[in-house]
Tab-separated table of C-alpha atoms (C1' of nucleotides) in Angstrom:
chain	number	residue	atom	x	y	z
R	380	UNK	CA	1.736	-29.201	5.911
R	381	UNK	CA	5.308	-28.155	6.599
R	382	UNK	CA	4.481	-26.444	10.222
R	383	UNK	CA	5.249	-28.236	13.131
R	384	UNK	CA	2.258	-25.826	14.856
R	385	UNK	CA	2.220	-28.342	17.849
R	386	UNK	CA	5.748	-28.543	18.097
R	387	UNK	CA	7.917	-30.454	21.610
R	388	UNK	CA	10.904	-28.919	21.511
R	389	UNK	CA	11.800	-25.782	22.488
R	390	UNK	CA	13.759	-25.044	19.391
R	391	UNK	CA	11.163	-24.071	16.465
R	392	UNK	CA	13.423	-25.184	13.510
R	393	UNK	CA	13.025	-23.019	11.135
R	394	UNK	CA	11.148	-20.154	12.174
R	395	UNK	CA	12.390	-17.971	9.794
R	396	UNK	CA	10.905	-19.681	7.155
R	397	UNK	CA	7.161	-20.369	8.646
R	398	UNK	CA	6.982	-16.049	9.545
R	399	UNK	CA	7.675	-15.811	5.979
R	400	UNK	CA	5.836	-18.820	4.344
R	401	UNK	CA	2.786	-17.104	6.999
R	402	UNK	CA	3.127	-13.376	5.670
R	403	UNK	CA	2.898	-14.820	1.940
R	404	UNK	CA	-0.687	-16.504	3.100
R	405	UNK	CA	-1.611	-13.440	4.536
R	406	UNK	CA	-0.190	-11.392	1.584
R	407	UNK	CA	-2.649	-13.712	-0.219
R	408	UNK	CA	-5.698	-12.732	1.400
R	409	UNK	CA	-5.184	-8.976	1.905
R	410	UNK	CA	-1.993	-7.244	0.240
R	411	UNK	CA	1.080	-6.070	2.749
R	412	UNK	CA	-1.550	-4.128	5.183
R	413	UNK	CA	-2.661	-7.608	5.993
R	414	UNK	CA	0.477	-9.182	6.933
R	415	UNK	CA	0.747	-8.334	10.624
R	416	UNK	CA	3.831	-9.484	12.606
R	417	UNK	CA	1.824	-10.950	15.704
R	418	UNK	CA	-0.705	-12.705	13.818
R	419	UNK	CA	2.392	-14.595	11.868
R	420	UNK	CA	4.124	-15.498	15.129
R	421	UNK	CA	0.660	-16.752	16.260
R	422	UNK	CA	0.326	-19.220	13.221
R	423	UNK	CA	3.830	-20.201	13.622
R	424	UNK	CA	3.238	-21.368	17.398
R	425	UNK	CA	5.457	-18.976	18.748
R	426	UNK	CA	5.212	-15.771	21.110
R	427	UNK	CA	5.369	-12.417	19.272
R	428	UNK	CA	8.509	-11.575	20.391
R	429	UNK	CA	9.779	-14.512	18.849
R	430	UNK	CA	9.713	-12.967	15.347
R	431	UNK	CA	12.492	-10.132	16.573
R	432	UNK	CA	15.066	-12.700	16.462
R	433	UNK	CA	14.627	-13.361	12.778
R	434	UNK	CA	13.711	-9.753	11.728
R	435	UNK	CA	14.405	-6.140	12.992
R	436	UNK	CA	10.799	-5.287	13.039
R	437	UNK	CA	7.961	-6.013	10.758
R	438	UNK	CA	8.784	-4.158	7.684
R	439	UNK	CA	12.274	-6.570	7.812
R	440	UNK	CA	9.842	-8.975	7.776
R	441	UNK	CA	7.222	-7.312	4.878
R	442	UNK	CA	10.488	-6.589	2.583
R	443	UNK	CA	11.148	-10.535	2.883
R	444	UNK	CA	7.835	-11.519	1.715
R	445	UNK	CA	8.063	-8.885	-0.828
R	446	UNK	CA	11.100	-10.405	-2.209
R	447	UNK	CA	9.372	-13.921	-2.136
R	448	UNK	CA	6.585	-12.364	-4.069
R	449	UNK	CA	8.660	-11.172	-6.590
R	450	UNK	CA	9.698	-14.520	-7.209
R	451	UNK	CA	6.459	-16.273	-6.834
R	452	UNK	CA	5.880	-13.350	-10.388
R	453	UNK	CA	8.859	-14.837	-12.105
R	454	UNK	CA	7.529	-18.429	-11.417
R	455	UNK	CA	4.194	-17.482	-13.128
R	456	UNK	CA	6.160	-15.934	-15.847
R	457	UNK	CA	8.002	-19.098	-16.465
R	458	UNK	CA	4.997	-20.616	-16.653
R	459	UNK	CA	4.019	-18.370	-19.430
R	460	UNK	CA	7.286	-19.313	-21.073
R	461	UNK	CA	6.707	-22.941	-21.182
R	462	UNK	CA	2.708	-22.280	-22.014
R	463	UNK	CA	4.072	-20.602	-25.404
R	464	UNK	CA	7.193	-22.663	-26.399
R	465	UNK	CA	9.135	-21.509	-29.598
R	466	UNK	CA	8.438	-22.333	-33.086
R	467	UNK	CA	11.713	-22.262	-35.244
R	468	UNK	CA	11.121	-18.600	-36.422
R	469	UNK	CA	13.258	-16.539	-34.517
R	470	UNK	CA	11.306	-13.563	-35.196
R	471	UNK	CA	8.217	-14.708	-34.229
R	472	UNK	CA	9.754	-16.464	-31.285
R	473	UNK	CA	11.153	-13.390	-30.108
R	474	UNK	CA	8.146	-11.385	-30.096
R	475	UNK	CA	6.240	-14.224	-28.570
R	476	UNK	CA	8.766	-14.097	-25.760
R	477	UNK	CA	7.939	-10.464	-24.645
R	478	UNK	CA	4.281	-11.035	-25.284
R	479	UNK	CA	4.625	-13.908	-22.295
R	480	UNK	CA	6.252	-11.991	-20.296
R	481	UNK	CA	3.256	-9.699	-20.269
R	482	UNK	CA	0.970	-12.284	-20.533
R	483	UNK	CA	2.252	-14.309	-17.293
R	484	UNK	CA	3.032	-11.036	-15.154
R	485	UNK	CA	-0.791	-9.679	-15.756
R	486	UNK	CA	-1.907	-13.621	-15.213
R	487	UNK	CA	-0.436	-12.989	-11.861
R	488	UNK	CA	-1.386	-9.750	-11.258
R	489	UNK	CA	-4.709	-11.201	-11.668
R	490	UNK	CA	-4.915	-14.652	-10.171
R	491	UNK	CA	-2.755	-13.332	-7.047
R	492	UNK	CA	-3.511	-9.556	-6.734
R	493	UNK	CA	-2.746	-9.516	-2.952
R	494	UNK	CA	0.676	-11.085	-3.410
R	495	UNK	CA	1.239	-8.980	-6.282
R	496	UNK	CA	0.445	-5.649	-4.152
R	497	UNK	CA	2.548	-6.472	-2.206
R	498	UNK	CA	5.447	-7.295	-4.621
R	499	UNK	CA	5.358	-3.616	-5.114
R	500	UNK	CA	4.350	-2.189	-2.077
R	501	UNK	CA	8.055	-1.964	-1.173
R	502	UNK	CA	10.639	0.452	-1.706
R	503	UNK	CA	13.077	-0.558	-4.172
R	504	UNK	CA	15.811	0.047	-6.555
R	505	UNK	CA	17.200	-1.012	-9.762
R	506	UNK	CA	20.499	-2.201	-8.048
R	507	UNK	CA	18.486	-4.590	-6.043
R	508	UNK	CA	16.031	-5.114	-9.089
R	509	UNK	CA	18.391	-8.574	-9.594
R	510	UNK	CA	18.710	-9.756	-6.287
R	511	UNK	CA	18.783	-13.125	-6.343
R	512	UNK	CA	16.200	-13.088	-3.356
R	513	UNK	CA	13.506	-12.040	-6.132
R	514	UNK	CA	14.330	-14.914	-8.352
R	515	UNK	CA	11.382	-17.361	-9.084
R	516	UNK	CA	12.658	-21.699	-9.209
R	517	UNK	CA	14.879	-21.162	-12.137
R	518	UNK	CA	16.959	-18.250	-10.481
R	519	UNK	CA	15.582	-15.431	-12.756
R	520	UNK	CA	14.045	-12.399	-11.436
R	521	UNK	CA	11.000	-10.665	-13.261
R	522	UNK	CA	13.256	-7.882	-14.376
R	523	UNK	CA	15.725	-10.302	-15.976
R	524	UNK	CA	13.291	-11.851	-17.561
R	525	UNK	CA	12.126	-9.051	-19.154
R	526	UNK	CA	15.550	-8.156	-19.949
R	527	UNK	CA	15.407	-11.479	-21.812
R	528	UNK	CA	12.935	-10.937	-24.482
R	529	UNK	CA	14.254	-7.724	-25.020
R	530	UNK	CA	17.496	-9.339	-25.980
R	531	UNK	CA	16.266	-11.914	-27.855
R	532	UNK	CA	13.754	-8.979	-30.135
R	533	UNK	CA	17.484	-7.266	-30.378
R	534	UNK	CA	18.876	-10.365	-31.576
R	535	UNK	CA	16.058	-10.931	-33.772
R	536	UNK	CA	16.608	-8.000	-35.539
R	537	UNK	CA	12.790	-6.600	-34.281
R	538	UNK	CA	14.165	-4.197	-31.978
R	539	UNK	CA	17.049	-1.429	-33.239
R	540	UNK	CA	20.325	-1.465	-31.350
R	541	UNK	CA	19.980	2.235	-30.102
R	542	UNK	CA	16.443	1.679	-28.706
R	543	UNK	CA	17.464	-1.166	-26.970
R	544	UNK	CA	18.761	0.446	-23.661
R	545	UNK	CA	16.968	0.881	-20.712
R	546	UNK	CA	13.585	-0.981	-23.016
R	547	UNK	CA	12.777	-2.643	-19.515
R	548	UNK	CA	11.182	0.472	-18.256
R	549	UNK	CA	9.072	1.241	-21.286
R	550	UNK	CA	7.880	-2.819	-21.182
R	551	UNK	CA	7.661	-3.262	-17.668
R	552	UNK	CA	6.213	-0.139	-16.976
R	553	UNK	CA	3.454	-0.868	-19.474
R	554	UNK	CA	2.362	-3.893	-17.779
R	555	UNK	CA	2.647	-3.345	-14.553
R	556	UNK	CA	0.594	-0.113	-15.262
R	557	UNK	CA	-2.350	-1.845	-16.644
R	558	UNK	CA	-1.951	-4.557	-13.622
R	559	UNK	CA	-2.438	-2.007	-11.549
R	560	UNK	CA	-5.462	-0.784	-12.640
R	561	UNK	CA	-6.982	-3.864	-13.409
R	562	UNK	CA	-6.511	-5.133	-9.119
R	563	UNK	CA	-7.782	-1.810	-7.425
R	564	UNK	CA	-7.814	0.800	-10.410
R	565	UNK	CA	-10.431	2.135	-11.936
R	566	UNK	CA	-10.403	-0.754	-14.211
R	567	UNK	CA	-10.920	-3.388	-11.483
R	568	UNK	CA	-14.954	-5.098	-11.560
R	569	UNK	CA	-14.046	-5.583	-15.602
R	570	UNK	CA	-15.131	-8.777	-16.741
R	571	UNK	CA	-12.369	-11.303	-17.733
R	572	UNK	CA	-13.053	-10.716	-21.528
R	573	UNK	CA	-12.861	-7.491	-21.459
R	574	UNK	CA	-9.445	-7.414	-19.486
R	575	UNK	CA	-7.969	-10.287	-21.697
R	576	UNK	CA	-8.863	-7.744	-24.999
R	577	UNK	CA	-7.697	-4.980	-22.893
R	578	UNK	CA	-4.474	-7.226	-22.962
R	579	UNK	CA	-3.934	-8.137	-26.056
R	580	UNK	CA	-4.380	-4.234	-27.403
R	581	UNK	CA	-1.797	-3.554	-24.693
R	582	UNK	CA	0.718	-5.803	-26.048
R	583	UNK	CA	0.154	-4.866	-29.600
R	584	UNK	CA	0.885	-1.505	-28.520
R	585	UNK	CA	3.895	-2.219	-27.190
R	586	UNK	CA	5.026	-4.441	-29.927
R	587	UNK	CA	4.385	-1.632	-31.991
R	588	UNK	CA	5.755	1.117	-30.553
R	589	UNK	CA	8.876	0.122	-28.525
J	433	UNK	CA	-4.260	29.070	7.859
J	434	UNK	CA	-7.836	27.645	7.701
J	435	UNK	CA	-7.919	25.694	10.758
J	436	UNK	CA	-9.815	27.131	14.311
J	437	UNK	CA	-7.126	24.700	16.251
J	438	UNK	CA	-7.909	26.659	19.114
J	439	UNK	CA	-11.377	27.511	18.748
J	440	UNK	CA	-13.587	29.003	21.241
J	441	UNK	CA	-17.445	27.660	20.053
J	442	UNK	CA	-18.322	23.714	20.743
J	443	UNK	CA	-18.994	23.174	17.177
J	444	UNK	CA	-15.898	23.270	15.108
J	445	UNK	CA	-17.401	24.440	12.164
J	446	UNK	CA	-16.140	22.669	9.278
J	447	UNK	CA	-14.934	19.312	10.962
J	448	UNK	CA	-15.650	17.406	8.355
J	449	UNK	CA	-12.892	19.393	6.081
J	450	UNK	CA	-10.497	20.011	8.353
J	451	UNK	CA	-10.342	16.164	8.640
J	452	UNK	CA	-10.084	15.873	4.931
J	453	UNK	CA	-7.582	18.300	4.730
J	454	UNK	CA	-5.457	16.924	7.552
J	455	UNK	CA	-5.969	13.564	6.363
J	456	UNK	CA	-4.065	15.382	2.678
J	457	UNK	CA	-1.273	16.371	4.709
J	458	UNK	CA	-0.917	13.308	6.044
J	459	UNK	CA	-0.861	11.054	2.756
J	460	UNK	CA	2.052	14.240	1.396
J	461	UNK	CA	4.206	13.084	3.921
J	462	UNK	CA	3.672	9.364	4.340
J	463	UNK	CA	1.571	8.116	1.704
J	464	UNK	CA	-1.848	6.302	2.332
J	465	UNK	CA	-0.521	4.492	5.647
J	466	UNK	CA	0.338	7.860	6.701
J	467	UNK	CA	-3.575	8.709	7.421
J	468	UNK	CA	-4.237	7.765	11.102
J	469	UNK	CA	-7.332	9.272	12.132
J	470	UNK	CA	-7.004	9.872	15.316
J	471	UNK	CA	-3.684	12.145	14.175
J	472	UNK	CA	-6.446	14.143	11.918
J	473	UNK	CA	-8.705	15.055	15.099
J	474	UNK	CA	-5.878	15.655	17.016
J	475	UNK	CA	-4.868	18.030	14.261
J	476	UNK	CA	-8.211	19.660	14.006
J	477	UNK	CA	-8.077	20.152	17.556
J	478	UNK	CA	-11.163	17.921	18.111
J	479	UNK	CA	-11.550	14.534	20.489
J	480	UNK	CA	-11.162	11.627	18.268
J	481	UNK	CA	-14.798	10.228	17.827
J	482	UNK	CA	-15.586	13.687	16.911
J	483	UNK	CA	-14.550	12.117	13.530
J	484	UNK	CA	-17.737	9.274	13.319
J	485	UNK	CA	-20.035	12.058	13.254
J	486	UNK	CA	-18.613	12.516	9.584
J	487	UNK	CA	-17.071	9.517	8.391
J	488	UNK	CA	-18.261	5.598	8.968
J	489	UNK	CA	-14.822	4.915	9.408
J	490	UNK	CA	-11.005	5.237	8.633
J	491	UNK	CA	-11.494	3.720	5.164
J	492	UNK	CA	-14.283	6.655	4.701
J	493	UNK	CA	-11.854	9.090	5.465
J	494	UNK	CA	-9.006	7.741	3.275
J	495	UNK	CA	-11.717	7.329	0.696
J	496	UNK	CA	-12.521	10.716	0.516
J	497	UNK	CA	-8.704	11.913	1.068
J	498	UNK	CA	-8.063	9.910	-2.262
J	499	UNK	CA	-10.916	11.425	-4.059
J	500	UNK	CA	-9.275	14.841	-3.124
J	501	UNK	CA	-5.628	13.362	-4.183
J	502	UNK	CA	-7.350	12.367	-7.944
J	503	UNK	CA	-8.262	15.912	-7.976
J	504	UNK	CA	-5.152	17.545	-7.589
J	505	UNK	CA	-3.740	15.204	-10.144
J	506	UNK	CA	-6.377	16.480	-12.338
J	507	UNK	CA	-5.269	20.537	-11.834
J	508	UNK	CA	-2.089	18.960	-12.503
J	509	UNK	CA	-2.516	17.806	-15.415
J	510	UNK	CA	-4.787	20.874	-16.664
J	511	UNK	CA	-1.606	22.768	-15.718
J	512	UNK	CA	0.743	21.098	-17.783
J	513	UNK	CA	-2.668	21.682	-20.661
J	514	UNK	CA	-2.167	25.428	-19.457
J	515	UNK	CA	1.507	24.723	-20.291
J	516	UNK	CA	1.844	23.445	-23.661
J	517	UNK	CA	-1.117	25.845	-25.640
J	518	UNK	CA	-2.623	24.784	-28.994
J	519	UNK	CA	-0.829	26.280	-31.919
J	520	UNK	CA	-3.147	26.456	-34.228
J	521	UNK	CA	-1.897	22.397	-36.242
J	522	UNK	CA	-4.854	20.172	-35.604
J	523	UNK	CA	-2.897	17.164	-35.420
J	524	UNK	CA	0.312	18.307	-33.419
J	525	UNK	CA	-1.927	20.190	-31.259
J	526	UNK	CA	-3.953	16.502	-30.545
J	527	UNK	CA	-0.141	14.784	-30.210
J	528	UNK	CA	0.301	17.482	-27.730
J	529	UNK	CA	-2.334	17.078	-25.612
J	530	UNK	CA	-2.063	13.415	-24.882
J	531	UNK	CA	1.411	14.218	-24.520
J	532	UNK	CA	0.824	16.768	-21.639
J	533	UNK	CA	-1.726	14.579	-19.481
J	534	UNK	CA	1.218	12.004	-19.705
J	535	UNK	CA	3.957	14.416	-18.465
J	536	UNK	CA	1.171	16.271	-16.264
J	537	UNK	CA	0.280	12.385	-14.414
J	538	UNK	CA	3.840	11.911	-13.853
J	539	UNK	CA	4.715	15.119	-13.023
J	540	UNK	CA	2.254	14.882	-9.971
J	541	UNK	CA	3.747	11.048	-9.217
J	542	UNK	CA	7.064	12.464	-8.922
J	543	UNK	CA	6.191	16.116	-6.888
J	544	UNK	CA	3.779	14.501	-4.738
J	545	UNK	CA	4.235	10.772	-4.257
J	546	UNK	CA	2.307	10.112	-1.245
J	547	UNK	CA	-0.763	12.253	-2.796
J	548	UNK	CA	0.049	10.242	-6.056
J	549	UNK	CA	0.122	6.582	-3.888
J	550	UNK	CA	-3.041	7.766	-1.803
J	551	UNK	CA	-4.757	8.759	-4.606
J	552	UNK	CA	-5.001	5.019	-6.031
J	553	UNK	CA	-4.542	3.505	-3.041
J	554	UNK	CA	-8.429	2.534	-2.296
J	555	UNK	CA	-10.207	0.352	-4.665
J	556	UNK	CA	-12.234	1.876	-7.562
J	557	UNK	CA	-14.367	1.048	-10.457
J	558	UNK	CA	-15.173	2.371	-13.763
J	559	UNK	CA	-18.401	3.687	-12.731
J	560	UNK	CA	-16.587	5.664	-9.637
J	561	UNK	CA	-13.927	7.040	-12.371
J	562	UNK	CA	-15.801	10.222	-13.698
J	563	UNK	CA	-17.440	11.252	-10.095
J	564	UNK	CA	-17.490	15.164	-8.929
J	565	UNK	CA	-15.535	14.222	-5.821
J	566	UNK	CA	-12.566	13.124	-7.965
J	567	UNK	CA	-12.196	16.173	-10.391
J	568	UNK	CA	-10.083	18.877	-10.227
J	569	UNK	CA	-10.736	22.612	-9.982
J	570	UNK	CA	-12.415	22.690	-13.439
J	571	UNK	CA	-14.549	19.752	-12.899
J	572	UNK	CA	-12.879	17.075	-14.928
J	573	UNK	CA	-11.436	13.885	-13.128
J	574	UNK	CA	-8.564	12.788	-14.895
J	575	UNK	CA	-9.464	9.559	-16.475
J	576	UNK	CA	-12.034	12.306	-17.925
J	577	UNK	CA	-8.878	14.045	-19.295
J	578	UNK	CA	-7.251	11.079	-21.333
J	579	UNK	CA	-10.685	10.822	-22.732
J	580	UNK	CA	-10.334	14.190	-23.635
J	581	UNK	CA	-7.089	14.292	-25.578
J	582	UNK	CA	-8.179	10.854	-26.731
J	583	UNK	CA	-10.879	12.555	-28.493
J	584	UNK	CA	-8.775	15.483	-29.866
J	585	UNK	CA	-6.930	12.533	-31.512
J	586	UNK	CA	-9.323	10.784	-33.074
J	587	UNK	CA	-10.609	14.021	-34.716
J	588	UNK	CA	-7.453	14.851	-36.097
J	589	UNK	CA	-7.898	11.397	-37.935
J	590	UNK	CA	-4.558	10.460	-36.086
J	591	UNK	CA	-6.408	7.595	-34.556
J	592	UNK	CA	-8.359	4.984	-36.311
J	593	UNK	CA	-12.311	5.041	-35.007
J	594	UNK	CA	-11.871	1.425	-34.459
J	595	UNK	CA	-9.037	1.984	-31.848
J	596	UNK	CA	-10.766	4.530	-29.876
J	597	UNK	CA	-12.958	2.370	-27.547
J	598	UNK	CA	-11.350	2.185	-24.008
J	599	UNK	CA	-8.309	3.432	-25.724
J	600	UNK	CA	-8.199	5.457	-22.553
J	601	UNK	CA	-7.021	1.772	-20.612
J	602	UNK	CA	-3.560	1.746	-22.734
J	603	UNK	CA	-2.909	4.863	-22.432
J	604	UNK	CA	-3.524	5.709	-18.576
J	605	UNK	CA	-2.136	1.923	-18.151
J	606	UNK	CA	1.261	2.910	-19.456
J	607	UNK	CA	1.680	6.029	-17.668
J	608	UNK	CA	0.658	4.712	-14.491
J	609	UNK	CA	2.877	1.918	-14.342
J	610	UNK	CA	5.897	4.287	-14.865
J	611	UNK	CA	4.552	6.645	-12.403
J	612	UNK	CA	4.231	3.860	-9.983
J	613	UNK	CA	8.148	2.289	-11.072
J	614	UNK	CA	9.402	5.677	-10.223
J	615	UNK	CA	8.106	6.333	-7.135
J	616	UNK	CA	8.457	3.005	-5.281
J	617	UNK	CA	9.173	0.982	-7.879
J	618	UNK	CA	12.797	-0.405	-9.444
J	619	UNK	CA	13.381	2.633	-11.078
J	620	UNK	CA	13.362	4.607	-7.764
J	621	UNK	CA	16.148	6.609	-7.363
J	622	UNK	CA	16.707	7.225	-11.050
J	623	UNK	CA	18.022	10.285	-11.588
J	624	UNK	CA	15.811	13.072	-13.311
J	625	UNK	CA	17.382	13.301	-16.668
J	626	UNK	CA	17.226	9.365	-16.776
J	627	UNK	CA	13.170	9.670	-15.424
J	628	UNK	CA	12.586	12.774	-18.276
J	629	UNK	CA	14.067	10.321	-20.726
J	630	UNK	CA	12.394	7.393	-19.935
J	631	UNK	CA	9.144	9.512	-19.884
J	632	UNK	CA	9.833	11.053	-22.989
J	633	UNK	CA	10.440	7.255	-24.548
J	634	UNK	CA	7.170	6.251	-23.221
J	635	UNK	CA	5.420	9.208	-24.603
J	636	UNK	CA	6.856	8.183	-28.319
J	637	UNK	CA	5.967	4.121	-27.464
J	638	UNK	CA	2.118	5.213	-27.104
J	639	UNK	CA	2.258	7.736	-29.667
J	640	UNK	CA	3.422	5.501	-32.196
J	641	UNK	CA	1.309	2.664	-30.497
J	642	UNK	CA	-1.886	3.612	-29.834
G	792	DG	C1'	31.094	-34.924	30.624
G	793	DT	C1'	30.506	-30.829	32.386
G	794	DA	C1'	30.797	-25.534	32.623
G	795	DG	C1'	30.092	-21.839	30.255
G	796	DG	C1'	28.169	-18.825	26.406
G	797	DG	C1'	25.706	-17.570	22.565
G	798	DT	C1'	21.266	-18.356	20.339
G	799	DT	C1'	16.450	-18.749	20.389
G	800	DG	C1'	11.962	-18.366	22.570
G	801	DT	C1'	8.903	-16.328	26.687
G	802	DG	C1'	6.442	-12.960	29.712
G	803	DG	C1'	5.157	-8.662	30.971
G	804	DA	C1'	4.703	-3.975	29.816
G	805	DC	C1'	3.739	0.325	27.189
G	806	DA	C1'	2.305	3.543	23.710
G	807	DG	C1'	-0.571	4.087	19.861
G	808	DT	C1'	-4.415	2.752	16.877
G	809	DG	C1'	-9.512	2.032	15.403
G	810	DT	C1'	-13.914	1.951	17.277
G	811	DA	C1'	-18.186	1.152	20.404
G	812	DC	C1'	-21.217	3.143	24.021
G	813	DA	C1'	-23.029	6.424	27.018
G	814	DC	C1'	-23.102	11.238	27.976
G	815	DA	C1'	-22.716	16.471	27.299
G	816	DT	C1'	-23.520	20.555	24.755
G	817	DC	C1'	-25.194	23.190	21.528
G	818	DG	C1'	-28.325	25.489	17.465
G	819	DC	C1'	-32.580	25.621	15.249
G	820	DG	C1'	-37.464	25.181	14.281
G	821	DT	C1'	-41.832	25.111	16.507
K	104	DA	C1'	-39.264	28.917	25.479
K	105	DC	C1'	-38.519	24.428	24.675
K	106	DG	C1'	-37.103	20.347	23.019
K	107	DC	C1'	-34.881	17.583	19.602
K	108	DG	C1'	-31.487	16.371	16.331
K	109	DA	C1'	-26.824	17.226	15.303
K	110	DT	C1'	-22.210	17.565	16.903
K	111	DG	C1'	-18.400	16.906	20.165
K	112	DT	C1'	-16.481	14.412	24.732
K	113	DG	C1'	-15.005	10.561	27.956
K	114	DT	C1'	-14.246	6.088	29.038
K	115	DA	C1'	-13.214	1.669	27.606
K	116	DC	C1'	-11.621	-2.391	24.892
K	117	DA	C1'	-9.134	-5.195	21.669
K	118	DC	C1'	-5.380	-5.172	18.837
K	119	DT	C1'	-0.931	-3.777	17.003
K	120	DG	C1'	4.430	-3.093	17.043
K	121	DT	C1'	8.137	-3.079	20.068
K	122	DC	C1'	11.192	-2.816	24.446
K	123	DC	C1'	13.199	-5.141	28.432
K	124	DA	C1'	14.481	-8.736	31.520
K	125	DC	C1'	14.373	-13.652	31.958
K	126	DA	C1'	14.305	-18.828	30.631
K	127	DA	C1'	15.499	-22.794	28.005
K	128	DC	C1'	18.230	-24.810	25.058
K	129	DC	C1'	22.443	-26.471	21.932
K	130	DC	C1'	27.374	-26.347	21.010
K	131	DT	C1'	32.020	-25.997	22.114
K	132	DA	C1'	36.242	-26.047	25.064
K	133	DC	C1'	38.230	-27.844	28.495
DNA sequence: GTAGGGTTGTGGACAGTGTACACATCGCGT
DNA sequence: ACGCGATGTGTACACTGTCCACAACCCTAC
């Protein structure tokens, strides 16, 4: 436990931190509607008003646990990375590459849905799509890594040069559509095999047709 | 205007869908946080438990203000059916019609993006995805709709019978996630010719795909 | 080392929200 | 005509975000 709940001194220490590191739990349990600016103060040991020397107001404070979010995505994409490590064929390296990508962002979307609502639950922009804010341990944000495969099908030959701009949409978008569905779509209640071959056909699809 | 604000009788009437409908106006503006219930009886002119008499609670409301947002997604997507008319080839005609629920779904996402957020903004399930309350002025919900032009496809030998089973997933999946990158996603803020583009690219990716 | 001064946390207050409970008013079927 | 179920009202409470004035602290300049 890094919160010094029953702290002495008047001085918190890093407050900042423990309002964030408190929305993410809450984030956890029930998406951004759930991550309320009193109840973080509250686990933090502090008086609400606390909070409004760290943050403007509470969505300040949601966009900041959005960010972390984001990066708590690329760290279970990562993941997915090291799960599937490359074989010497470039081509089928490459391919495998995207297919983790979409493998770890729908493991997340699954194992965390609440932290991956709220991922997307704020406003955002493809200049700030690279913020290093977003980035999971190894400094890469979900978009980049994306970007990544992409480069590396290009590269490989799989993808043609003209298609290649702008491919993050078209990938991402595919993903994050089904993830969507899957949490609180019409697709949520599937069971796990079902979602896992819903998957798999997704990927293929995209393989196929990008 | 519909709406006895300043009626004269004790009973309102239709309470129950002038909450609805206020709730709608609501989510236009603001999205599903945007529906505050006591703003709907205030709007309907009504003291705000008038609204228990109707609803459990807020969630009921913004359930049923959801099932009304699926709806109009469905007469949007009829109208861009109404839009692009058969010509008489089988098989382009089938292309066409999966084509036009795509740009008809993300037409809606980006004309109405709080309707479009509302509308999948409250948990669902398969069995909840073909309900009356979620289907558009000629009865057919729109996951009914990809099953439709899903269909079409599959007759026009264009898709392999194997595929077809929840075929429907990929493709709502892909335009969903776009729908949901454009409006508050990275790709907010693109401008329209880059959105039409990136639409029409998705369009080919399932097409080819599928 | 001591007097400020900026930073961080506190206390009290207010408007707005969802919702429970008791009460009022009405329309309809007997 | 009456009474009962359905519909709308009033009061109240806990909870939220946020504003303002105040308190406690740490750091820096003399």
């Amino acid at each position: 436990m890094t919160d010094d709940h029953g702290r002495t001194t008047y001085r918190h220490g890093d407050l900042r931190g423990a309002l964030i590191a408190a929305g993410i739990e809450m984030a956890r349990e029930g998406g951004p509607d759930a991550v309320v600016l009193r109840e973080a103060t509250r686990r933090a040991g502090v008086s609400p008003n606390a909070a409004y020397r760290h943050f403007d107001d509470r969505d300040a404070l949601l966009r900041e646990v959005s960010d972390a979010c984001l990066g708590l995505a690329a760290d279970r994409i990562e993941r997915s990375f090291d799960e599937h490590p490359p074989t010497g064929d470039p081509q089928a390296d490459a391919r495998q590459l995207l297919r983790s990508v979409g493998l770890g962002y729908l493991g997340f979307a699954r194992e965390e849905p609440g932290l991956f609502r709220t991922a997307f639950s704020v406003p955002d922009n493809l200049n700030r799509a690279a913020e290093s804010a977003k980035a999971g341990r190894r400094g890469r944000t979900p978009f980049q890594l994306v970007g990544v495969a992409l480069d590396a099908l290009l590269e490989a030959g799989l993808l043609p040069p003209e298609r290649r701009p702008n491919a993050e949409f078209l990938a991402w978008a595919t993903v994050h559509g089904l993830g969507m569905l899957v949490i609180d779509g019409p697709l949520r209640g599937l069971d796990d095999r079902m979602i896992d071959f819903a998957t798999e056909r997704l990927l293929d699809m995209v393989d196929r047709g990008l």
